[in-house]
Coordinates of C-alpha atoms (C1' of nucleotides) in Angstrom, one line a residue:
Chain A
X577 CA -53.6 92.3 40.3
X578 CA -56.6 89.8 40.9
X579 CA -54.4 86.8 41.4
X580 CA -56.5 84.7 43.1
X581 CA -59.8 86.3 41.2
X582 CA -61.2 84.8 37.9
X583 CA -59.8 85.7 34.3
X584 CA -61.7 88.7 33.8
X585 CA -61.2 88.1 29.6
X586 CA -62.4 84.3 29.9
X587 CA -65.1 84.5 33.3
X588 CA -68.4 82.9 31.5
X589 CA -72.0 84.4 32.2
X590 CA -75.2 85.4 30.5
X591 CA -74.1 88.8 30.7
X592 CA -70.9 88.3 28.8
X593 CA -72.7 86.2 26.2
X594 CA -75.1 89.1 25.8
X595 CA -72.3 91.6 25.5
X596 CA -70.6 89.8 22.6
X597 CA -73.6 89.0 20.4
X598 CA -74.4 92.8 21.0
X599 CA -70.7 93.4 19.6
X600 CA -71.6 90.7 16.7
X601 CA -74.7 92.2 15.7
X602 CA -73.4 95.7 15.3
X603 CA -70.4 94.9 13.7
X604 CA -73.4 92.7 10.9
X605 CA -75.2 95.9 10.6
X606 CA -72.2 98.7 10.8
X607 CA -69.3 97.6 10.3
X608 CA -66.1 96.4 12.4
X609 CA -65.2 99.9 13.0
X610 CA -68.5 100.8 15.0
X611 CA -68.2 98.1 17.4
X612 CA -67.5 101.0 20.2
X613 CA -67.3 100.0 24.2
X614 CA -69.9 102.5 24.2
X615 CA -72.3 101.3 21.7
X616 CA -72.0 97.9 22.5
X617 CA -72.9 98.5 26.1
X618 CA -75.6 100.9 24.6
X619 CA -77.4 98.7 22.7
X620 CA -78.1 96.5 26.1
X621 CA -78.6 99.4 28.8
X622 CA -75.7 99.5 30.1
X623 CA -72.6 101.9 30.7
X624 CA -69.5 101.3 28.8
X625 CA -67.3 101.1 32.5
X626 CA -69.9 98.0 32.8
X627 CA -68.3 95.6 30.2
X628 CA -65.2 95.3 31.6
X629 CA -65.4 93.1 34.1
X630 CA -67.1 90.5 31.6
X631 CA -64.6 91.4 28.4
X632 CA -61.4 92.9 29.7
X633 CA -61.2 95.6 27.5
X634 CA -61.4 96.4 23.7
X635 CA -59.2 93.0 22.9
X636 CA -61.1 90.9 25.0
X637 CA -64.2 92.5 23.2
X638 CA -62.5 91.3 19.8
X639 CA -61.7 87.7 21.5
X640 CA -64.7 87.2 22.6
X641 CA -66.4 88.0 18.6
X642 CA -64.3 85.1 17.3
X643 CA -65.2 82.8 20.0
X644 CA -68.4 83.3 19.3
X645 CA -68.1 82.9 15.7
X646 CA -66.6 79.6 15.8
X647 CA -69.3 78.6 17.8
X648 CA -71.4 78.8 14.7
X649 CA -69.0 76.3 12.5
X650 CA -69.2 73.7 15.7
X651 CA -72.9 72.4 13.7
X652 CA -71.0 71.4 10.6
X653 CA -68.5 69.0 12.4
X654 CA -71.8 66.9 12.8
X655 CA -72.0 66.4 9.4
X656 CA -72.2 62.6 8.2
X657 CA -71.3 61.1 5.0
X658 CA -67.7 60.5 3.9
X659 CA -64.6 62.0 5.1
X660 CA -64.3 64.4 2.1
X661 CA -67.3 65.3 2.4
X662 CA -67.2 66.1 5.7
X663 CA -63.7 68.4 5.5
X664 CA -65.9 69.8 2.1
X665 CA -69.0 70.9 4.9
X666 CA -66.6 72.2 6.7
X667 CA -64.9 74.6 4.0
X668 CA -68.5 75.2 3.0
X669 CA -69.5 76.4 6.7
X670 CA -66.4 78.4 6.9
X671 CA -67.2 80.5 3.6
X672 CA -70.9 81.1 5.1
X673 CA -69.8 81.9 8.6
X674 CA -67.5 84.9 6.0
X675 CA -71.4 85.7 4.6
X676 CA -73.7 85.9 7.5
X677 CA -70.4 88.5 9.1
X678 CA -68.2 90.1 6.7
X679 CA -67.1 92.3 8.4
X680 CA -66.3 90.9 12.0
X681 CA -64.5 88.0 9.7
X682 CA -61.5 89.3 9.4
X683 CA -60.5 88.8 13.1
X684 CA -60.7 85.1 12.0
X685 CA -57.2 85.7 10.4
X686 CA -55.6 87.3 13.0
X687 CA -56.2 86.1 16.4
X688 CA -55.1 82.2 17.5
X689 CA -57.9 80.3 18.6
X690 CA -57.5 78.6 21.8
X691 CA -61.1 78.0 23.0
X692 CA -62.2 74.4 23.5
X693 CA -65.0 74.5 20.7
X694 CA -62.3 75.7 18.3
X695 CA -59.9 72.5 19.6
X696 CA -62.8 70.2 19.2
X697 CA -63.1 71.2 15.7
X698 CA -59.6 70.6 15.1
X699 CA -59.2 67.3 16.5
X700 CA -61.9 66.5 13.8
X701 CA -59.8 67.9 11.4
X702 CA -56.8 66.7 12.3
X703 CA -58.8 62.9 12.4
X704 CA -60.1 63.1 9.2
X705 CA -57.1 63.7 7.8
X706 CA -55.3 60.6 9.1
X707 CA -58.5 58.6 7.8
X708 CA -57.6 59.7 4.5
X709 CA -53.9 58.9 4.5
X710 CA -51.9 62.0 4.9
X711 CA -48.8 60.8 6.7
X712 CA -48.7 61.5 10.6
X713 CA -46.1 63.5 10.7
X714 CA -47.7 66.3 7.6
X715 CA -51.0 66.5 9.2
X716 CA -50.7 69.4 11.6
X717 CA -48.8 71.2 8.5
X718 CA -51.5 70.0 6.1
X719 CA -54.7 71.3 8.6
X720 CA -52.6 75.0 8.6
X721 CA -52.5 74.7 4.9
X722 CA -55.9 73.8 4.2
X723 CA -57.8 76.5 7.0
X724 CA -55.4 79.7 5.7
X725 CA -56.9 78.7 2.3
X726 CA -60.1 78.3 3.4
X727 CA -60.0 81.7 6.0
X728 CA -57.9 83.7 2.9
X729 CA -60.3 82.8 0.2
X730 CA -63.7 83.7 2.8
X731 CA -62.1 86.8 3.8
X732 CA -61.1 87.8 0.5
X733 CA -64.7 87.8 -1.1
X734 CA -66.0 89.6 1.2
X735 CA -63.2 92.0 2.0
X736 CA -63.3 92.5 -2.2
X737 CA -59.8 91.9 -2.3
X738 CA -60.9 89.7 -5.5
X739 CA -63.4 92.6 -6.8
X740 CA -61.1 95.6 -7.5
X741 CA -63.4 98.3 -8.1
X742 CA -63.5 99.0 -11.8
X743 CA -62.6 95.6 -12.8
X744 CA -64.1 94.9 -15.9
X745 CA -64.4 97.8 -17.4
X746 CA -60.3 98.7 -17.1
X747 CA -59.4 95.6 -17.2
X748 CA -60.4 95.0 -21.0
X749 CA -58.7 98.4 -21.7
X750 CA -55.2 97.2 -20.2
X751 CA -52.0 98.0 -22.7
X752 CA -51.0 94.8 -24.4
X753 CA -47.9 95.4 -24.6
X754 CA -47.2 96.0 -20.7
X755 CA -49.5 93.7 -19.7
X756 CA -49.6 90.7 -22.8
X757 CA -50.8 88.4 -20.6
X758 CA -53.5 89.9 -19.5
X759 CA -54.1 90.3 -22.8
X760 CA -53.6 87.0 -23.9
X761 CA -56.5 85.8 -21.3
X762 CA -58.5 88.7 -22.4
X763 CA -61.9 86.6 -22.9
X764 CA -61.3 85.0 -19.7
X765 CA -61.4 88.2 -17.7
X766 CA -64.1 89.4 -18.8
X767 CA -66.2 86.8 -18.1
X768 CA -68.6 86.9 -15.1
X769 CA -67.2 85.2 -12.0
X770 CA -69.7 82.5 -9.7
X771 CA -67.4 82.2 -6.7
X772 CA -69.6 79.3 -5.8
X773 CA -68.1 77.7 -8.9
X774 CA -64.9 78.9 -8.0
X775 CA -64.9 78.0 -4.5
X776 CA -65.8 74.4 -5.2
X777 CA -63.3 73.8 -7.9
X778 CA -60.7 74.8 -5.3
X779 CA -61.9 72.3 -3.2
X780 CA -61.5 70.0 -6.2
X781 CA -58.4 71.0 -6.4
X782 CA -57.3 70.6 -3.0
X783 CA -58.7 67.0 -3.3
X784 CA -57.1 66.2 -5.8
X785 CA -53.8 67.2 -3.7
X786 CA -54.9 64.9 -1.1
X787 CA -55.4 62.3 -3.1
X788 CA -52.4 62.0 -5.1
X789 CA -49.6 63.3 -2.9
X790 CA -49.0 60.3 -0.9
X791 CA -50.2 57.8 -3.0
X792 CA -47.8 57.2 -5.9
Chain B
X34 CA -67.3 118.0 -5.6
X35 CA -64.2 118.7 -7.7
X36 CA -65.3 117.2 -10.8
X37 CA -62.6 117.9 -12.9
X38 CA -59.7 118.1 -10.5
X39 CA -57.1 115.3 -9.7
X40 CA -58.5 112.3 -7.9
X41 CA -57.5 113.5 -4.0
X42 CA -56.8 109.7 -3.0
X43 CA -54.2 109.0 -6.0
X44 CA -52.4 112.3 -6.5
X45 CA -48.8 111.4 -6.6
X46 CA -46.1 114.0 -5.9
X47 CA -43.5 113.6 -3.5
X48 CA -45.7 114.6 -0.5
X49 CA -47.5 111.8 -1.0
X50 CA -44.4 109.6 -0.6
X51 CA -43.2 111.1 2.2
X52 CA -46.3 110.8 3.9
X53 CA -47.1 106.9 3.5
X54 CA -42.9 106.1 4.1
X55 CA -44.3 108.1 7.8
X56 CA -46.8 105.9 8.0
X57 CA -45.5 102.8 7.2
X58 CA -43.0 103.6 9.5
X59 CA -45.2 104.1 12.3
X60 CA -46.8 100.9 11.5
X61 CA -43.6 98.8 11.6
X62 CA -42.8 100.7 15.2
X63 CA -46.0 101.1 16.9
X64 CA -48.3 99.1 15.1
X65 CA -51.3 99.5 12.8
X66 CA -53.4 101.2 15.7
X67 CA -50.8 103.8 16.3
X68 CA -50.9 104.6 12.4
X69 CA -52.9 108.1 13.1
X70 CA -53.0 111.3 10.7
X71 CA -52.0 113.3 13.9
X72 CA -49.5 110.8 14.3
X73 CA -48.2 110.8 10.4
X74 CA -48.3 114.6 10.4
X75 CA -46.8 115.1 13.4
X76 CA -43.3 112.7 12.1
X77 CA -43.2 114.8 9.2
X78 CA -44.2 118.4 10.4
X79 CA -47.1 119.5 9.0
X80 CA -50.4 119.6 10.3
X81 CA -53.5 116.8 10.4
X82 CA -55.3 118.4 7.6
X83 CA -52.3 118.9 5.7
X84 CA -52.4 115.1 4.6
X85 CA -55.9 115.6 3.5
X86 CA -55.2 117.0 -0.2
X87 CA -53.2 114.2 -0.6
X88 CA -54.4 110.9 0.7
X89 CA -58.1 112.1 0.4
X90 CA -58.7 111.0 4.7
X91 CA -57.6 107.5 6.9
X92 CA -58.9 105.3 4.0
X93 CA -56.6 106.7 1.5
X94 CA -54.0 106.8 4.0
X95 CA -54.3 102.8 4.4
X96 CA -54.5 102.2 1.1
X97 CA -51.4 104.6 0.3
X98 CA -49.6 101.7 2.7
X99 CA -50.7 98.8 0.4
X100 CA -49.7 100.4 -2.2
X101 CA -46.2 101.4 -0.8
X102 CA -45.7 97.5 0.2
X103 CA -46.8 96.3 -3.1
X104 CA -44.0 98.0 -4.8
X105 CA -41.7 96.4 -2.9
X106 CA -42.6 93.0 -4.7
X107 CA -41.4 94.2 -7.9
X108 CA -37.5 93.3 -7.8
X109 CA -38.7 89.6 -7.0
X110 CA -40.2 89.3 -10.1
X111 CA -37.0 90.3 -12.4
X112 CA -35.9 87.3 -10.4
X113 CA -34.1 84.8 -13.4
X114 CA -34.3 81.1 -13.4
X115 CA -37.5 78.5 -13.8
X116 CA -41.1 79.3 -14.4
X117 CA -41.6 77.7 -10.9
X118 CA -38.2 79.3 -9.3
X119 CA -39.9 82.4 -10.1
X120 CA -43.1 81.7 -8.6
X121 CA -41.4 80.5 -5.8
X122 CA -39.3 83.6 -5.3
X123 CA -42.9 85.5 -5.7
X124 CA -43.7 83.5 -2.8
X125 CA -40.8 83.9 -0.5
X126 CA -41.1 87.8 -1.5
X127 CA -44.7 88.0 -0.3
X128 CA -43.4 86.0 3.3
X129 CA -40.3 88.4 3.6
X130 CA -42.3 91.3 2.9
X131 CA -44.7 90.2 6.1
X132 CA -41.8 89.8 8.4
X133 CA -40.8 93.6 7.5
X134 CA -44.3 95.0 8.1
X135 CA -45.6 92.5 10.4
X136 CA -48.6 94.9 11.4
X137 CA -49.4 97.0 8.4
X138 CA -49.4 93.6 6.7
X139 CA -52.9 92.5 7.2
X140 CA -54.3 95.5 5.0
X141 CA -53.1 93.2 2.0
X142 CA -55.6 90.5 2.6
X143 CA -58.3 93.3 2.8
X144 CA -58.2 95.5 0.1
X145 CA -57.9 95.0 -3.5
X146 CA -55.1 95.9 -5.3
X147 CA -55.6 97.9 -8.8
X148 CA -52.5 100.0 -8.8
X149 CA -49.8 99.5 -12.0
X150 CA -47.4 98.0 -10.1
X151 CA -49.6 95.1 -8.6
X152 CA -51.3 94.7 -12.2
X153 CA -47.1 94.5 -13.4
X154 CA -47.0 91.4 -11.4
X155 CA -50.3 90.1 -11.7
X156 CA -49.2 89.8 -15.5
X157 CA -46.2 88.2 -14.6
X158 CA -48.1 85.5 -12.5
X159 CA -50.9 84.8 -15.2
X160 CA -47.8 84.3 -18.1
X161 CA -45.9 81.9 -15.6
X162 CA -49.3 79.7 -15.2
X163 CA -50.2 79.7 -18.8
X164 CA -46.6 78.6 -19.7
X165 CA -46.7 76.1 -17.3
X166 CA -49.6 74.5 -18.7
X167 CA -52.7 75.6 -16.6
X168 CA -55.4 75.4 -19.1
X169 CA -56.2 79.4 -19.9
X170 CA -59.7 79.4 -18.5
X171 CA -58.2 78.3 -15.3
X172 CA -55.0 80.6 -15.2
X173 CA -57.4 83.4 -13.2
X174 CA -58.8 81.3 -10.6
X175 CA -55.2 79.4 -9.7
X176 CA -53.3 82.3 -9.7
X177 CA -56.0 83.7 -6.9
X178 CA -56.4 80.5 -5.2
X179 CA -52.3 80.8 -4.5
X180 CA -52.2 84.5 -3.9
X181 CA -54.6 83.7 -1.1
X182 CA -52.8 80.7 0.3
X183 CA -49.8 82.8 -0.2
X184 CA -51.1 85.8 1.9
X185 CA -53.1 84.0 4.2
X186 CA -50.0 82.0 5.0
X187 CA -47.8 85.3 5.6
X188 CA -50.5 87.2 7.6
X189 CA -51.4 83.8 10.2
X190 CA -47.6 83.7 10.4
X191 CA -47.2 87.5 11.5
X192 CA -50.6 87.5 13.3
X193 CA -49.5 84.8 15.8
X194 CA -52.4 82.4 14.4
X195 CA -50.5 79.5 14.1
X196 CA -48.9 79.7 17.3
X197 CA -51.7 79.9 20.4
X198 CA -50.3 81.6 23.3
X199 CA -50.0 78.5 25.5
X200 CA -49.2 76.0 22.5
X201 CA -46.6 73.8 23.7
X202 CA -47.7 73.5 27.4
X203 CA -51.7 72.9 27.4
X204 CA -51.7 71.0 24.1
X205 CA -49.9 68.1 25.4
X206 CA -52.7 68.2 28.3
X207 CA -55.2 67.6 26.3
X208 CA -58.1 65.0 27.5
X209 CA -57.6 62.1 24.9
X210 CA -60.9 60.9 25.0
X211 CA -62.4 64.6 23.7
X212 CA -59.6 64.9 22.0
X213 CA -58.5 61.6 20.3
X214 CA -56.7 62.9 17.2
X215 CA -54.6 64.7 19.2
X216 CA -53.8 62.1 21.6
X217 CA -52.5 60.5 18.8
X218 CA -50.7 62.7 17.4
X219 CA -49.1 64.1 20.3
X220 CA -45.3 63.6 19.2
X221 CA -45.4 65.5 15.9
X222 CA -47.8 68.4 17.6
X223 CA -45.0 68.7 20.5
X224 CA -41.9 68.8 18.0
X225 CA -40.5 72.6 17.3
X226 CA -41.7 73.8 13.7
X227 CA -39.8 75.6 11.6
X228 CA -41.4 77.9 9.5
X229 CA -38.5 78.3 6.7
X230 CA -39.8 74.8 6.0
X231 CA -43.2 74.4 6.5
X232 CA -43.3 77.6 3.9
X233 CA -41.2 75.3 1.7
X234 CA -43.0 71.9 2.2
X235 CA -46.4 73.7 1.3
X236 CA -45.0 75.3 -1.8
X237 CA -43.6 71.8 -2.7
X238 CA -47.2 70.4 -2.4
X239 CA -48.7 73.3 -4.5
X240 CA -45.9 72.5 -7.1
X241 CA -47.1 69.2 -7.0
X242 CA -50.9 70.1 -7.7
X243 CA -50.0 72.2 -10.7
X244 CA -47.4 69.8 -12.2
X245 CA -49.6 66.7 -11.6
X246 CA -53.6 68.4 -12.4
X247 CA -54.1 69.0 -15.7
X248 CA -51.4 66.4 -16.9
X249 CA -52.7 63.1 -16.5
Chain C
dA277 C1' -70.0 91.1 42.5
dC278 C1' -71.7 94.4 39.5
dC279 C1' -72.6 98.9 38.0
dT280 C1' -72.4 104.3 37.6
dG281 C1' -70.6 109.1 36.6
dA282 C1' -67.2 112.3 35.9
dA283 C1' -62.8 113.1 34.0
dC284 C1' -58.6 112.5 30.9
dA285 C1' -56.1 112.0 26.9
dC286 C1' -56.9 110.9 22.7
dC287 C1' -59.4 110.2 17.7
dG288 C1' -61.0 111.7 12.3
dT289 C1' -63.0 115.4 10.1
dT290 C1' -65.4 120.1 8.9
dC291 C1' -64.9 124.8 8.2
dA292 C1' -63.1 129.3 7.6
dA293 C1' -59.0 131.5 6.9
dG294 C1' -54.3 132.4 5.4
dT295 C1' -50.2 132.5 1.5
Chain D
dA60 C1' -52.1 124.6 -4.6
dC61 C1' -50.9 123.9 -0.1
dC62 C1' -51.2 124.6 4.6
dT63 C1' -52.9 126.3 9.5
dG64 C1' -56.0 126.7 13.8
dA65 C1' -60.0 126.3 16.2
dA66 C1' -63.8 123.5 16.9
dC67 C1' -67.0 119.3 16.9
dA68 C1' -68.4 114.9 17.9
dC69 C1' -66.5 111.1 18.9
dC70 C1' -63.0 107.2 21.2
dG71 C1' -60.9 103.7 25.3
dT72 C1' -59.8 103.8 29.9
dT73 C1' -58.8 105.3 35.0
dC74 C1' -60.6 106.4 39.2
dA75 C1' -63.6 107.0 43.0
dA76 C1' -68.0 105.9 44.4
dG77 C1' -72.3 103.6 45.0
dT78 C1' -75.4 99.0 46.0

DNA sequence: ACCTGAACACCGTTCAAGT
DNA sequence: ACCTGAACACCGTTCAAGT
C-alpha cells in the first residue's frame, strides 16, 4: 500500500478535473449508466488504466461527480438579501443543480459529503439558521431536515417518481369504492401540476415551520 | 411486438414472485450491484433468459423489487388509533422497511410507484390529510412533500449521508474562522445522535406544520 | 509520475432452437 | 408457454511494461 504516497481518490490536478467533467457531461447527455471507465477516458484520449491514478476507481469516479456538483451550488451561498431569502436561493439552486444533471443527481442522495466546499456551505446553513432562532441545540437536526427535503423533492422530479407514467389518464378512472379518496379529490388530480408552484409553496411551508415552532 | 399478449414486465404468476423474493434477497446480502439476472437465475435454477418472459429485462427486474417492498407497507396502514398515529406509523413503516433492505432501498426514491398496492395506501394517506383538515386542493402536494421527506430521510439514513466517514474526529478540527457556525456550535455537533429520535423530533415538527397551517 | 496493452472474469441481451 | 445454449458486444480491474 502507498502509505506515505498521496490519496490516489482525493490527489488534485487538471487532469483529474478534466476526468470528472468528462464523467459529468456524459452522464448529462447519456445517462448515469453510460458513465464507463472506458468512455470517460475516451472522450479525453486517454486509456481507461489511465484514470486511476487520478480517481481510484469506479467509486472515486462517482465521488468525484458530486464534488463537482456541489461546486456549482457554492455561487448561491453569495446571495444577499435576508436570511430567508438566502436559505430560499439555496433550495432554489439545489432544484436547478437537479435540472442542468438529472441524471448524475441521484448520487446527491447517497454519498456523505465531506469536501471542504460542501462544509463551507454548511456552516452557512447551519448560521443562518441560528440568525433566525432555531434553538442551538435543533440546528444540526433542523439543516438534515430541510436538505433531505430539498435533495428528495429535486431528485424526485426528475427521477419521475412524482410523474407515474399514465397518470392522468388512470388516475380519473380509479374505482371509487377502493380508492374514495382519490375519488373524493378527483378535480384535484386532474389538474395540471407547475412544480415551480409547488416547489415554492413548500418552501412556504417550511417557513412557516421556522417561524412558528420556537416562537410561541 | 406482441400486441395483444400480456404486458412481459407485469405478468404475475408465481415465477414472478419467486424471482424478485431472489433478487431482493440478493440485494439485502450483496447489495444492489450484485443484483444480476445471472445472479437471480442462478439462486433459483433456471437460466438468464429464463427471467426474461417474466420481468421483461434488468428494468423490470428493478422495478419487480419496488414493487415487492411496497407491499410490505400495507399491514402499517391497518394500523388502529389517531389520524396522526397512523401517519406516524406510515412513517416508522417506510424507516423500518429501509433498515431491512438498506441497498435495494434507494430504487424507491427513483421510480414511480403505480402498482394497486402503493395506490391502496396512497388513498389512505390523501383521506388521513383531508380529515385532518388540509384544505383539499392542498391534500396532493402535502402528502408528496412528506412522502419525500419521509423517503429522503430513510434513504440518507441507510446511505450513510448523514454520517461522513470521519464525522466525529475532523469536525471538531474545523478552522473557526472558515467555519464560524460550527465553531459555535461545536458541543451539540460532537454529542452522539440518535436516530430513533431525531426520526421522532422531525415527525413532531411536521405534526406541528399541519396542526398549526391552515388553522390560524 | 503518468500512461499503455493485453488479459481476466464478468455483464445484459439477441437469436435460434427445443419441449 | 416456458426454458436452454451459444454467441455478441460490452463492463471494471490486475498485471507487467514502457517513458
Amino acid at each position: 500500500m502507498p502509505r506515505g504516497g498521496v490519496d490516489p481518490r482525493t490527489g488534485g490536478g487538471e487532469r483529474r478535473r478534466e476526468i470528472l467533467d468528462a464523467a459529468l457531461a456524459i452522464a448529462d447527455e447519456q445517462g448515469l449508466g453510460a458513465v464507463t471507465m472506458r468512455a470517460v477516458a475516451a472522450r479525453i484520449g486517454l486509456t481507461p488504466m489511465a484514470l486511476y491514478s487520478h480517481v481510484g476507481g469506479k467509486e472515486g469516479l462517482l465521488d468525484g461527480i458530486v464534488e463537482r456538483m456541489l461546486a456549482d451550488l457554492l455561487p448561491s451561498l453569495q446571495a444577499s438579501g435576508s436570511l430567508e431569502d438566502r436559505l430560499r436561493s439555496l433550495a432554489r439552486a439545489v432544484r436547478g443543480l437537479a435540472r442542468r444533471h438529472p441524471s448524475a443527481f441521484a448520487l446527491m442522495l447517497s454519498r456523505p459529503s465531506v469536501t471542504p466546499e460542501s462544509l463551507r456551505e454548511l456552516d452557512a446553513l447551519y448560521q443562518a439558521l441560528l440568525d433566525i432562532g432555531v434553538p442551538r441545540e435543533h440546528v444540526p437536526r433542523v439543516e438534515r431536515m430541510l436538505s433531505t427535503f430539498t435533495l428528495g423533492f429535486a431528485a424526485s422530479e426528475v427521477n419521475g417518481r412524482f410523474q407515474p407514467r399514465d397518470a392522468r389518464t388512470s388516475r380519473s378512472r380509479l374505482d371509487p369504492d377502493t380508492y374514495p379518496a382519490h375519488a373524493a379529490l378527483r378535480d384535484v388530480l386532474e389538474q395540471k401540476i407547475d412544480w415551480d408552484d409547488e416547489y415554492e409553496a413548500d418552501l412556504d411551508d417550511l417557513a412557516h415551520l421556522l417561524a412558528t415552532r420556537w416562537s410561541g
